[in-house]
Amino acid sequence: MLLMYIVFTVYIIAINFYSVMLLISQKNEYLIDESKLNSGDGKLILSALLGGALGIYVTMFITRFKLKNMLFMILMPVIGALNVWFIVLAYRSGFTFIVL
């Protein structure tokens, strides 16, 4: 059971790291070519749904990127709250909902 906690924690850290790197790379692309503002938004939303919403939301404020995009300003906190709820549910239940 301890291994499941470790694997899940590493997964959450890894997906948040990937999400942060994805947002930073999008900002660098935008600085090079301003016509690529909306390229890759689907990747950001997918990584947020997989558990990286809080990493994206914090990085948006640190890098001051996509702050005027209302979709991200509303969607990321909602998905982040769902991510936190799911993580708490997973840890409290002892991962009993996962069938191996």
Steps between C-alpha positions, in 0.01 A plus 500: 500500500790734573625450146165623364529822703853557373408433137198731517702779665774472237232508228347820637842666526596388148177617335527839672863532388397411143217755512732775621755422228223493237373844601852646507574359154175650370601838640839475331330408169269800539793734564665380179186503283199690635258327263534177702301624800236227496712213374509205736217602731357150470823356638476731800140405569580130466795524738279693742237227488769239567601677821709803412247780537653653811844506340360675194301751705796598720733521199253725318541759774875457542570543128207741443389301197141427389357714780259671259369167372173461692471131413819424690428743783167327571575143394834444678377572856194279441709213365754562778230464764386176337861377494545574871169331579602192305844486667348528847242236409772269371718534809211463746356194332838332479464465123229237541327619182800397288469145372830334423 
